[in-house]
mmCIF file of C-alpha atoms and ligand atoms in Angstrom:
data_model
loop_
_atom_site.group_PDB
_atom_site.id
_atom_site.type_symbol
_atom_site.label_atom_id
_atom_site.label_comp_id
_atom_site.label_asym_id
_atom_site.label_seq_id
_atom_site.Cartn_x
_atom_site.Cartn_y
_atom_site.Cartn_z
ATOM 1 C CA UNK J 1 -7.753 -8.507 10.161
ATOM 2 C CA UNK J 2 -8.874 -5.240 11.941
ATOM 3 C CA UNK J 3 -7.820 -1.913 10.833
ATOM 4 C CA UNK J 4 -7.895 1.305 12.778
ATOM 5 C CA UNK J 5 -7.364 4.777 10.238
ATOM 6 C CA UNK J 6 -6.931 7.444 12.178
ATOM 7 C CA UNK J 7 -7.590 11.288 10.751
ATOM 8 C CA UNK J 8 -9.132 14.337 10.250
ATOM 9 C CA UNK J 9 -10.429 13.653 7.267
ATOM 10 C CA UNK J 10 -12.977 10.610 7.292
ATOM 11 C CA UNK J 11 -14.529 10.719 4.139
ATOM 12 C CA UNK J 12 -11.307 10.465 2.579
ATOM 13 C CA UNK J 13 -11.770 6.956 2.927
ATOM 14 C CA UNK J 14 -15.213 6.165 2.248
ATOM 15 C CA UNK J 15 -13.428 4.080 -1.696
ATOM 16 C CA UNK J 16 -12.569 2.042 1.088
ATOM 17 C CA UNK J 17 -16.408 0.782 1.425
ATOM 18 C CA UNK J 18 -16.104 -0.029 -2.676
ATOM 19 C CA UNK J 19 -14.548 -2.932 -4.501
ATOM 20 C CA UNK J 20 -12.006 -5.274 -3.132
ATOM 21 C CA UNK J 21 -11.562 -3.649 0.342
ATOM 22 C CA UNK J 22 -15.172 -3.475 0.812
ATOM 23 C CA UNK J 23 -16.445 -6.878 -0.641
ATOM 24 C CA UNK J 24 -13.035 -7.822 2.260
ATOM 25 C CA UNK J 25 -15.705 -6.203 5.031
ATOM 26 C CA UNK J 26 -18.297 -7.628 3.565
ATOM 27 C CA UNK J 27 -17.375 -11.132 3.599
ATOM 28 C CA UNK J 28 -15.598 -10.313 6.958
ATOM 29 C CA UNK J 29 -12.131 -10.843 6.717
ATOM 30 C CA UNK J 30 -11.490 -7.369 7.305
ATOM 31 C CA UNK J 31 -12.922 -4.574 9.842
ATOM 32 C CA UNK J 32 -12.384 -1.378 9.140
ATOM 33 C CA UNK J 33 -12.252 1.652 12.119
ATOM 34 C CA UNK J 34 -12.155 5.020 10.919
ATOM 35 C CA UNK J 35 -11.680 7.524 13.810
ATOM 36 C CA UNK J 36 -11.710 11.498 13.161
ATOM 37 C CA UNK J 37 -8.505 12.968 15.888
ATOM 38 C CA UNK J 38 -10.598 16.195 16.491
ATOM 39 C CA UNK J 39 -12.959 13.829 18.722
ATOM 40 C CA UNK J 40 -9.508 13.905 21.047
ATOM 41 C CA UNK J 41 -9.034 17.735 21.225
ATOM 42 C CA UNK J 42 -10.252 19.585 24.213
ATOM 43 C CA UNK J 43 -10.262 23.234 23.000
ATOM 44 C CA UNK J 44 -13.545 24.688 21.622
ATOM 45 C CA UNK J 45 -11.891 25.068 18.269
ATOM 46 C CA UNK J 46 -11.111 21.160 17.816
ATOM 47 C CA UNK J 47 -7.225 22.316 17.448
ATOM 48 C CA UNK J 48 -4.833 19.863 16.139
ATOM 49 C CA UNK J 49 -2.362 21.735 14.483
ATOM 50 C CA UNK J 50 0.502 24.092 16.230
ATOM 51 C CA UNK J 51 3.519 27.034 14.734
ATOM 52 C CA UNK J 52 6.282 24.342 14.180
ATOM 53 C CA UNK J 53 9.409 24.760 16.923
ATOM 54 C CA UNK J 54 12.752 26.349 15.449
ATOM 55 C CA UNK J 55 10.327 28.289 12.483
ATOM 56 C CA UNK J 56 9.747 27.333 8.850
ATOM 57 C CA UNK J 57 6.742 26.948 7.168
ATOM 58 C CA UNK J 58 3.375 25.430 7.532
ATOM 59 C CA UNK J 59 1.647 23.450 11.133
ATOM 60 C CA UNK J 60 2.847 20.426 12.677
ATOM 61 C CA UNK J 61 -0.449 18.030 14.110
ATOM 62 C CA UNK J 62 -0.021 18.170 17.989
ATOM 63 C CA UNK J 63 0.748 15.682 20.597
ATOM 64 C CA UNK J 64 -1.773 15.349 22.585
ATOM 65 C CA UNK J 65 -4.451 14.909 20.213
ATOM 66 C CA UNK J 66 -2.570 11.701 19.104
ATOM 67 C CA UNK J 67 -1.883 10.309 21.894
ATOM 68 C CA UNK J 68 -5.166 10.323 23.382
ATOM 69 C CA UNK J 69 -6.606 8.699 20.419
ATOM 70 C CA UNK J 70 -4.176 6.314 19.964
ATOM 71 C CA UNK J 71 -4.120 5.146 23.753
ATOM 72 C CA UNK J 72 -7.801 4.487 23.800
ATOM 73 C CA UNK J 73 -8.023 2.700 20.370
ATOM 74 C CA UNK J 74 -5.189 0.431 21.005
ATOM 75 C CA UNK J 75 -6.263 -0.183 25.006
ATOM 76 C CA UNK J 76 -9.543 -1.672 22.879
ATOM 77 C CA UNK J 77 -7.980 -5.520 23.653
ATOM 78 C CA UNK J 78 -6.392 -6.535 26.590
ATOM 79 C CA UNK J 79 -2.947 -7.874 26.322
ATOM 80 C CA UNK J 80 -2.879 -7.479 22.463
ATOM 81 C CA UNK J 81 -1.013 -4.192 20.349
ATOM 82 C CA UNK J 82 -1.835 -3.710 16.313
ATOM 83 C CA UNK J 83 0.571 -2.963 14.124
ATOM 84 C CA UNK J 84 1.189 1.196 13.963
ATOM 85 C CA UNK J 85 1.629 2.821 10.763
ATOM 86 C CA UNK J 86 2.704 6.023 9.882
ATOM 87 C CA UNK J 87 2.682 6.878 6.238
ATOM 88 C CA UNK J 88 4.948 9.810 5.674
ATOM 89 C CA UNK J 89 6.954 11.332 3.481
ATOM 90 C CA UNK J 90 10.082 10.527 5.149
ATOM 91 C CA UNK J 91 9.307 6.527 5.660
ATOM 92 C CA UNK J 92 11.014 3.789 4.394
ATOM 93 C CA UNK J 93 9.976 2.783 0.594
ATOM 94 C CA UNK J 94 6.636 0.603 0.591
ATOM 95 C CA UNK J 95 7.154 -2.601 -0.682
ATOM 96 C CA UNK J 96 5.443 -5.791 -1.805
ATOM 97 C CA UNK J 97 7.337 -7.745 0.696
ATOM 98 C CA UNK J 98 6.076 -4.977 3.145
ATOM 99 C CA UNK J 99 2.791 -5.903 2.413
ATOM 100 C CA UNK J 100 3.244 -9.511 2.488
ATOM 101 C CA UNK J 101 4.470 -8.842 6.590
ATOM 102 C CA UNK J 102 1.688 -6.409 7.133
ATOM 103 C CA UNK J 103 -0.822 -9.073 5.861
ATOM 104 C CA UNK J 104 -0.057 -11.420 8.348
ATOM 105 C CA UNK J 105 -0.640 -8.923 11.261
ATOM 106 C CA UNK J 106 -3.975 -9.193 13.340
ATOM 107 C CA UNK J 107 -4.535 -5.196 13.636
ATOM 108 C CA UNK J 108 -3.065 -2.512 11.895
ATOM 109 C CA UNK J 109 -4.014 0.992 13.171
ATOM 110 C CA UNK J 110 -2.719 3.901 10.390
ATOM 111 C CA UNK J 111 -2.010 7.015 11.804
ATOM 112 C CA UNK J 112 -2.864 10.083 9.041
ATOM 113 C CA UNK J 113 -0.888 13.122 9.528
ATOM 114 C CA UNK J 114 -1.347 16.251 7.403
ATOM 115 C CA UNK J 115 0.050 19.970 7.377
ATOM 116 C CA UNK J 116 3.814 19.252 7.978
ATOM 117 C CA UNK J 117 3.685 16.094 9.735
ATOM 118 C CA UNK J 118 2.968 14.610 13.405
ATOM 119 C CA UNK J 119 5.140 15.860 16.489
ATOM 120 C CA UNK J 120 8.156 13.120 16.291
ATOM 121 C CA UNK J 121 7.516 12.499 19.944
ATOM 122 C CA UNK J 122 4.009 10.555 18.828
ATOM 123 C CA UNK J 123 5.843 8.991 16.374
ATOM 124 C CA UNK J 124 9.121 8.007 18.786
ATOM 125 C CA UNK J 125 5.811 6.724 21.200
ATOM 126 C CA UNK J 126 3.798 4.580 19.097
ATOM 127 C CA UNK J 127 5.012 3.827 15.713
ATOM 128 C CA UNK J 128 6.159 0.392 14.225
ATOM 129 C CA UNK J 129 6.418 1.511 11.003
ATOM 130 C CA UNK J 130 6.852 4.906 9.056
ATOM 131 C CA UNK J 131 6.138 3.938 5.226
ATOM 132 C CA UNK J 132 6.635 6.040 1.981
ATOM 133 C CA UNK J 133 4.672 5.053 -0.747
ATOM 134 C CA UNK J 134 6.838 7.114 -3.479
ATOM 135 C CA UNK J 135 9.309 10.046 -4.030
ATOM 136 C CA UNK J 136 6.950 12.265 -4.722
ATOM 137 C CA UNK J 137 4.577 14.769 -1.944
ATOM 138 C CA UNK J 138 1.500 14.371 -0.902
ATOM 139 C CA UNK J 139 -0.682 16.772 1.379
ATOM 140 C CA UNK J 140 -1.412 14.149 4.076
ATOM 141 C CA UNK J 141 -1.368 10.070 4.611
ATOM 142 C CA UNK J 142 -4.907 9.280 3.875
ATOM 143 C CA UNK J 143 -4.058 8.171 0.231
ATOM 144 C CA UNK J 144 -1.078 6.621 1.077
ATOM 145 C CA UNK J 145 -3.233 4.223 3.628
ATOM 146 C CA UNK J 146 -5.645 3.890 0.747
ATOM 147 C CA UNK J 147 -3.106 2.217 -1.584
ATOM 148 C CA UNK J 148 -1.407 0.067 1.507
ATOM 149 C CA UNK J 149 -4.594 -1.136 2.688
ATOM 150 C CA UNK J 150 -5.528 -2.087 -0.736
ATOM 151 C CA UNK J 151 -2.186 -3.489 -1.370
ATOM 152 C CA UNK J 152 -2.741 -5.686 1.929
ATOM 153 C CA UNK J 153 -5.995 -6.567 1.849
ATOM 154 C CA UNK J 154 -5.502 -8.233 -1.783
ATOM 155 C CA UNK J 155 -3.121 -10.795 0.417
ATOM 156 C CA UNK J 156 -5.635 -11.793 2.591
ATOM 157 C CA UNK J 157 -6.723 -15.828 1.990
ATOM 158 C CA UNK J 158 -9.636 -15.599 0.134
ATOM 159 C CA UNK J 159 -10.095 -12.285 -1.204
ATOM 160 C CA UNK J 160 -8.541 -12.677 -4.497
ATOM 161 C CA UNK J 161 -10.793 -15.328 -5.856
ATOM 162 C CA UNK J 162 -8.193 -16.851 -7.782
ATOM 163 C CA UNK J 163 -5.343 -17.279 -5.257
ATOM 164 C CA UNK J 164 -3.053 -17.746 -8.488
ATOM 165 C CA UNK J 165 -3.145 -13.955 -9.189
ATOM 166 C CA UNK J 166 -1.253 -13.259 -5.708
ATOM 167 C CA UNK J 167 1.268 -15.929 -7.246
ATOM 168 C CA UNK J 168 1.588 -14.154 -10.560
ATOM 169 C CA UNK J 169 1.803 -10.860 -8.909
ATOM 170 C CA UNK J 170 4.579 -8.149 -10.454
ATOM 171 C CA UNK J 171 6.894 -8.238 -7.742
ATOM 172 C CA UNK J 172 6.261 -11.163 -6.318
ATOM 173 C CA UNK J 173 8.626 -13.250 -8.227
ATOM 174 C CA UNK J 174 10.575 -9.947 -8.783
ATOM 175 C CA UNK J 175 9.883 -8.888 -12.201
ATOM 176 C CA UNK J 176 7.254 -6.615 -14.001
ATOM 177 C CA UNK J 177 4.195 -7.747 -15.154
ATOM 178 C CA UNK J 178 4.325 -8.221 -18.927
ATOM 179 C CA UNK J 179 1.526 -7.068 -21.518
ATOM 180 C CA UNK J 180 -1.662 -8.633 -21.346
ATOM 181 C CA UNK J 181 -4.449 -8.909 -24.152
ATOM 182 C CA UNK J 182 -8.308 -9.968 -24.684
ATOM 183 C CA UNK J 183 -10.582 -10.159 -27.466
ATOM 184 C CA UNK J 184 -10.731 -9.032 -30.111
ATOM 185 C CA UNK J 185 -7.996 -10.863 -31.652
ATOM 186 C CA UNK J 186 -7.271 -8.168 -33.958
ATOM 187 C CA UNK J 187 -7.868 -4.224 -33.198
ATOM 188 C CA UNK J 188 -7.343 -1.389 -35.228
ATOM 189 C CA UNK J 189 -5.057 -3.295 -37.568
ATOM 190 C CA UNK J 190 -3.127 -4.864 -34.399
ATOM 191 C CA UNK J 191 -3.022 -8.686 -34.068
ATOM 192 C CA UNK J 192 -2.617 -10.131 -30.427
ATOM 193 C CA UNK J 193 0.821 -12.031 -30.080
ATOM 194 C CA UNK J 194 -0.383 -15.914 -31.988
ATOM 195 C CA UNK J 195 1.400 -17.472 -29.065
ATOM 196 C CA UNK J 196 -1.006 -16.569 -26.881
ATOM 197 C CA UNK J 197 -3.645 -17.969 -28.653
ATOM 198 C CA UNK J 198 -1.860 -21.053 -29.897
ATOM 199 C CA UNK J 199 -2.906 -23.278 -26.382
ATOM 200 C CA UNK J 200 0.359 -24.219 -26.146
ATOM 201 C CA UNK J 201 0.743 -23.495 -22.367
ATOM 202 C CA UNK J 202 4.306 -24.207 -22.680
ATOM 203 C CA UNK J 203 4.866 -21.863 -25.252
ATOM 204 C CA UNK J 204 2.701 -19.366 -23.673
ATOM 205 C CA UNK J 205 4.804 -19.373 -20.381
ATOM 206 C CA UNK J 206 8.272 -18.715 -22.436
ATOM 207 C CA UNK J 207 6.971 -16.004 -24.158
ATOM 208 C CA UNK J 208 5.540 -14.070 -20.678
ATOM 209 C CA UNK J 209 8.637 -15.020 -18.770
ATOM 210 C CA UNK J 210 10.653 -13.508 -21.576
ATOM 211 C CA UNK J 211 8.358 -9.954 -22.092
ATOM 212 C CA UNK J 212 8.390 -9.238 -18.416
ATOM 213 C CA UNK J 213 12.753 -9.896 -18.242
ATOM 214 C CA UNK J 214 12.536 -7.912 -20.912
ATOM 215 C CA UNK J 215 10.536 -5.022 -19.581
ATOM 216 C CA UNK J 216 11.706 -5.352 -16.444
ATOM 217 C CA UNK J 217 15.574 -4.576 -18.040
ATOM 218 C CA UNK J 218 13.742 -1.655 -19.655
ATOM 219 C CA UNK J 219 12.132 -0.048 -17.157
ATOM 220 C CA UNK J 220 13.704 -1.845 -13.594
ATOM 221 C CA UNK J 221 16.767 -3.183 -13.767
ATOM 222 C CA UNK J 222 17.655 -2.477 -10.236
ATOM 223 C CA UNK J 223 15.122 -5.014 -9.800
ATOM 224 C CA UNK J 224 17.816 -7.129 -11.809
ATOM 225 C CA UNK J 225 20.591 -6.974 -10.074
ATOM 226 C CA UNK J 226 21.787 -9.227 -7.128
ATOM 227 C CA UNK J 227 20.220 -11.978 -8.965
ATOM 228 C CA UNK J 228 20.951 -15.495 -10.415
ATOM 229 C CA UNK J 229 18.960 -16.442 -13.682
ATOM 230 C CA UNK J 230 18.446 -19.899 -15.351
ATOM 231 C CA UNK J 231 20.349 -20.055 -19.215
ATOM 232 C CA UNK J 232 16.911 -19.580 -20.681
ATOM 233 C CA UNK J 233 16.575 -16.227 -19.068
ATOM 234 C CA UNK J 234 20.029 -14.911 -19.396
ATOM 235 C CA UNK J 235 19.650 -15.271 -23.023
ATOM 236 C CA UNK J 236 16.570 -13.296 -23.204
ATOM 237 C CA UNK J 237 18.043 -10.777 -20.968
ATOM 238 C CA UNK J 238 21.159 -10.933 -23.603
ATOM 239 C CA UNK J 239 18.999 -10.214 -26.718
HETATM 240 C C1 JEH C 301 11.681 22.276 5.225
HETATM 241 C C2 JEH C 301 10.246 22.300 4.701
HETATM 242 C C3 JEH C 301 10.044 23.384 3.697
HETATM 243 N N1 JEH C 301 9.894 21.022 4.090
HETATM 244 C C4 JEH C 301 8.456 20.991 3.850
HETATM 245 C C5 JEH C 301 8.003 19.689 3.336
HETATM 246 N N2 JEH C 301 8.432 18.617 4.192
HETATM 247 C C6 JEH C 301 8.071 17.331 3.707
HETATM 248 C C7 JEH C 301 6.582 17.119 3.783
HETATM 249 C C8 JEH C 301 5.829 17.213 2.640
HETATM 250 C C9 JEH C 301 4.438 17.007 2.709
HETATM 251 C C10 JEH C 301 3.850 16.691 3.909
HETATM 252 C C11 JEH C 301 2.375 16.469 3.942
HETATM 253 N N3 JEH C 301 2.080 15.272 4.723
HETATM 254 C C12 JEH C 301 1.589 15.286 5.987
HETATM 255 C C13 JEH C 301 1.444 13.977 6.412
HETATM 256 C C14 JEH C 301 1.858 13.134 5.360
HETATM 257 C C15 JEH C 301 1.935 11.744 5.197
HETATM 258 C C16 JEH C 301 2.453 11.235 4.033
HETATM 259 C C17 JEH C 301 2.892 12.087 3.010
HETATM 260 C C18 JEH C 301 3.521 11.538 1.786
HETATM 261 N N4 JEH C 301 3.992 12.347 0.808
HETATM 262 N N5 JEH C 301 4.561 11.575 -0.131
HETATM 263 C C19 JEH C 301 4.498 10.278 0.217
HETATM 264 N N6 JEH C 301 5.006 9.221 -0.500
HETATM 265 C C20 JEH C 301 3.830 10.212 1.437
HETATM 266 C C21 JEH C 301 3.551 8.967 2.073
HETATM 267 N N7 JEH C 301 3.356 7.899 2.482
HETATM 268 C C22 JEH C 301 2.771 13.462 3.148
HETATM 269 C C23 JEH C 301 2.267 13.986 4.317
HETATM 270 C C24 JEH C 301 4.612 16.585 5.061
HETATM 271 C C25 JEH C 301 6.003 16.823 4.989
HETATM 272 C C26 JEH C 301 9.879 18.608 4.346
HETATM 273 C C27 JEH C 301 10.307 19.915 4.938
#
């Protein structure tokens, strides 16, 4: 996978370089662009920001800075498009099924805004998708591309080196992930669950199947509803 990032504020995604993403480049499954838009303004002031039409506070990030950009880094490969992303406030609620579709793209390019957002007419132009990672405001889409490129990236074959975990994932069969524990077996006076220790891998299923319906009725059950459950789980959901 190649991805394009797009903003005027680069080293806002150097974590990309550490950890999962960046073993990802490493190992080659995944080349990442970063592009700063002032290389597309023409003014000696490397503008990118205008007085918003119809008033109100704050900038809005200029057209033509955009589009420039985005026409040469998507004109890279003949006869192929990426993917466009737009994180932004507004966008449709990011998803683990969103991240399952964007990890089977070729090339996503992620287009960055800041101040009060990008002119809609770049967005009308060249966006697939406009994404919201969460009801709650950031000051621009760098760490929003941050948490779907690492949510992405973990999808690709062979990144995860034990391809169960993408299996296991919360969310991926729907339901929170339940508590986990390590050594030691008993801290500050708290013993981990026996079950977990007993081998019986059985046993040991039940009893995570059962604390993440549980938690998952705590703390999601819109995540719930619309569903079908097998007797075993309906009773635990009963309890
Ligand atoms: C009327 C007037 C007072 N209101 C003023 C605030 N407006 C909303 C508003 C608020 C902040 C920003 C800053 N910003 C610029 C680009 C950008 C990309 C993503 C996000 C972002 N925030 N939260 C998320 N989950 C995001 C994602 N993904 C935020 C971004 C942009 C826009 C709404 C209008």
């Amino acid at each position: 996978m190649r991805a394009d990032i797009v903003t005027i504020f680069p080293a806002y995604l150097e974590p990309l370089r550490l950890s999962l993403v960046g073993r990802a480049q490493e190992h080659g499954t995944l080349q990442i662009h970063t592009h700063d838009l002032r290389m597309w303004t023409t003014d000696v002031h490397r503008t990118v920001d205008d007085a918003p039409y119809g008033g109100g506070p704050g900038m809005v990030m200029r057209p033509e800075p955009w589009d420039a950009a985005l026409s040469q880094i998507t004109a890279r490969v003949a006869d192929s498009r990426p993917r466009v992303v737009v994180p932004t406030p507004a966008g449709t609620p990011f998803t683990q099924r969103h991240a399952e579709e964007l990890a089977r793209e070729p090339w996503l390019v992620f287009c960055c805004g800041r101040y009060e957002g990008i002119d809609a007419r770049v967005i009308e132009t060249w966006a697939d998708d406009e994404i919201s990672i969460g009801d709650y405001v950031l000051a621009g889409g760098e760490a929003a591309t941050l948490v779907i490129l690492e949510a992405v990236t973990r999808l690709l074959p062979g990144v995860l080196g034990n391809s169960a975990s993408v299996a296991d994932d919360s969310f991926s069969d729907g339901l929170l992930e339940g508590p986990v524990y390590t050594r030691p077996p008993v801290w500050r006076g708290t013993e981990v669950p026996p079950v977990l220790r007993s081998g019986d891998h059985e046993a040991i299923a039940r009893w995570r199947r059962s604390q993440a319906l549980r938690r998952t009725l705590l703390r999601r059950p819109d995540l719930l509803e619309h569903r079908e459950f097998a007797e075993a789980d309906r009773v635990v959901l009963a309890a």
